[in-house]
Short mmCIF file of C-alpha atoms in Angstrom, two decimals:
data_model
loop_
_atom_site.label_atom_id
_atom_site.label_comp_id
_atom_site.label_asym_id
_atom_site.label_seq_id
_atom_site.Cartn_x
_atom_site.Cartn_y
_atom_site.Cartn_z
CA GLY A 1 -11.63 -43.90 11.39
CA GLY A 2 -9.88 -41.10 10.06
CA LEU A 3 -9.84 -37.31 9.26
CA LYS A 4 -11.61 -35.74 6.52
CA ASP A 5 -10.64 -32.58 4.41
CA VAL A 6 -12.42 -29.76 3.83
CA ASN A 7 -13.84 -31.09 0.32
CA GLY A 8 -14.81 -34.17 2.61
CA ASN A 9 -12.44 -36.47 1.14
CA LEU A 10 -11.42 -39.03 3.80
CA ILE A 11 -7.84 -39.27 5.16
CA PRO A 12 -7.18 -42.61 6.62
CA ALA A 13 -6.08 -43.05 10.19
CA GLY A 14 -2.15 -43.39 10.21
CA THR A 15 -1.80 -41.87 6.89
CA SER A 16 0.61 -38.99 6.61
CA PHE A 17 -0.45 -35.94 4.48
CA GLN A 18 1.02 -32.57 4.00
CA GLY A 19 -0.78 -29.79 6.05
CA GLN A 20 -1.59 -29.75 9.86
CA ILE A 21 -4.92 -30.48 11.44
CA LYS A 22 -7.29 -27.83 13.14
CA ASP A 23 -10.55 -27.66 15.11
CA PHE A 24 -12.40 -24.93 14.12
CA GLY A 25 -15.68 -26.40 16.70
CA ALA A 26 -17.13 -28.75 14.30
CA GLY A 27 -14.30 -31.55 14.76
CA PRO A 28 -11.05 -31.57 13.55
CA VAL A 29 -10.42 -30.92 10.12
CA ALA A 30 -7.20 -31.67 7.95
CA ILE A 31 -5.90 -28.04 6.44
CA ASN A 32 -3.86 -29.50 3.59
CA GLN A 33 -3.71 -28.44 -0.28
CA ALA A 34 -7.19 -28.65 -0.91
CA TRP A 35 -8.09 -25.98 2.00
CA TRP A 36 -5.51 -23.60 0.26
CA GLN A 37 -6.97 -24.14 -2.88
CA GLY A 38 -10.51 -24.84 -2.88
CA ARG A 39 -13.44 -23.77 -0.24
CA GLY A 40 -12.15 -23.53 2.91
CA SER A 41 -9.57 -20.99 2.18
CA ALA A 42 -8.68 -18.43 4.57
CA SER A 43 -10.49 -15.98 2.62
CA ASN A 44 -13.22 -18.15 1.11
CA SER A 45 -12.00 -17.68 -2.29
CA ALA A 46 -13.43 -20.79 -3.97
CA SER A 47 -14.39 -20.55 -7.56
CA TYR A 48 -18.18 -21.90 -7.59
CA LYS A 49 -18.99 -23.20 -11.44
CA GLN A 50 -22.37 -20.89 -10.68
CA PHE A 51 -20.26 -17.57 -10.57
CA VAL A 52 -17.53 -18.39 -13.22
CA GLU A 53 -18.80 -15.89 -16.39
CA ASP A 54 -17.14 -15.15 -19.32
CA GLY A 55 -15.12 -11.94 -19.05
CA SER A 56 -14.54 -11.05 -23.06
CA ALA A 57 -14.07 -7.16 -22.91
CA THR A 58 -13.30 -4.97 -25.45
CA ARG A 59 -11.84 -1.45 -24.07
CA LEU A 60 -10.98 1.80 -25.44
CA ARG A 61 -7.52 1.71 -23.64
CA GLU A 62 -6.07 4.99 -24.55
CA VAL A 63 -7.09 8.01 -26.70
CA SER A 64 -5.19 11.19 -27.27
CA LEU A 65 -5.92 14.15 -29.73
CA ARG A 66 -3.65 17.12 -30.20
CA TYR A 67 -3.96 20.15 -32.21
CA SER A 68 -0.90 22.77 -32.56
CA LEU A 69 -0.67 26.61 -33.51
CA ASN A 70 2.32 27.17 -35.32
CA ALA A 71 4.03 30.57 -35.59
CA LYS A 72 1.99 31.94 -38.64
CA SER A 73 -1.35 31.72 -36.97
CA ILE A 74 -0.24 33.13 -33.81
CA LYS A 75 2.35 35.15 -34.98
CA PHE A 76 -0.02 38.74 -34.81
CA ILE A 77 -1.07 37.79 -31.13
CA SER A 78 2.25 37.21 -29.60
CA LYS A 79 5.92 36.17 -30.40
CA LEU A 80 5.28 32.59 -29.40
CA SER A 81 6.75 30.17 -31.82
CA SER A 82 3.54 27.78 -31.57
CA ILE A 83 1.12 26.26 -28.43
CA ASP A 84 0.10 22.58 -28.17
CA PHE A 85 -2.99 21.57 -26.97
CA SER A 86 -3.88 18.29 -26.34
CA VAL A 87 -6.36 15.93 -24.24
CA THR A 88 -6.15 12.41 -23.93
CA GLY A 89 -8.47 9.88 -22.03
CA ARG A 90 -7.51 6.51 -20.79
CA ASN A 91 -9.84 3.57 -19.99
CA LEU A 92 -12.92 5.99 -20.77
CA VAL A 93 -15.40 2.89 -22.65
CA LEU A 94 -15.89 -0.97 -21.52
CA TRP A 95 -17.97 -2.85 -23.98
CA THR A 96 -18.89 -6.53 -22.15
CA ASN A 97 -21.63 -8.39 -20.79
CA TYR A 98 -19.61 -9.25 -17.57
CA THR A 99 -21.67 -8.51 -14.70
CA GLY A 100 -18.73 -7.40 -12.49
CA THR A 101 -17.07 -4.19 -11.93
CA ASP A 102 -13.92 -4.91 -14.40
CA PRO A 103 -13.26 -8.34 -15.94
CA GLU A 104 -9.38 -7.21 -15.94
CA VAL A 105 -8.97 -6.69 -12.07
CA ASN A 106 -9.11 -9.67 -9.24
CA ILE A 107 -8.92 -9.62 -5.79
CA SER A 108 -5.18 -10.50 -5.69
CA GLY A 109 -4.03 -7.75 -8.03
CA ALA A 110 -1.43 -10.48 -9.73
CA GLY A 111 -2.23 -11.25 -12.94
CA LEU A 112 -2.01 -15.02 -12.32
CA ALA A 113 -4.66 -15.16 -9.74
CA ARG A 114 -7.93 -17.34 -9.88
CA GLY A 115 -9.77 -14.10 -11.16
CA GLN A 116 -12.20 -13.27 -8.00
CA ASP A 117 -13.42 -9.67 -8.35
CA TRP A 118 -14.97 -9.69 -4.89
CA PHE A 119 -14.25 -5.81 -3.19
CA THR A 120 -12.01 -5.23 -6.21
CA ASN A 121 -12.49 -1.33 -7.89
CA PRO A 122 -12.36 -1.27 -11.58
CA ASN A 123 -9.73 0.67 -13.87
CA THR A 124 -9.42 3.85 -13.44
CA LYS A 125 -10.66 6.18 -16.12
CA SER A 126 -9.09 9.49 -16.21
CA VAL A 127 -8.88 12.53 -18.51
CA LEU A 128 -5.36 14.55 -19.07
CA PHE A 129 -5.55 18.24 -20.56
CA SER A 130 -2.00 19.61 -21.76
CA ILE A 131 -0.54 22.87 -23.04
CA GLN A 132 2.54 23.54 -23.98
CA VAL A 133 3.73 26.61 -25.35
CA LYS A 134 6.77 27.26 -26.97
CA TYR A 135 8.94 31.00 -27.35
#
């Protein structure tokens, strides 16, 4: 006899292991390292081969455009010394064959996580307009 872990590996009776024993209704199972890193984890976060795909991508991360009207061009309108107009866009375009929302995000939010993307939001797209007036 013995006890099986979540992957079906037998831990012989009397063998010590790091972890604990739980019974979820189908008999006792070893909650060991395999549980937390494999199929049975609390969030069922195993990375199965059929769901792993290439996450290569190219992104237009940030682009800015600025235009300045100097004193000569606006002097006849007002006593301003300059007016600057600018527009900045972030995460405007993503080129990828990845089928998920965004290959840069994952469920845990940590950069060192497994890269699982269920229930995740893509990186935020934003456009910022600004006007700077100098007297």
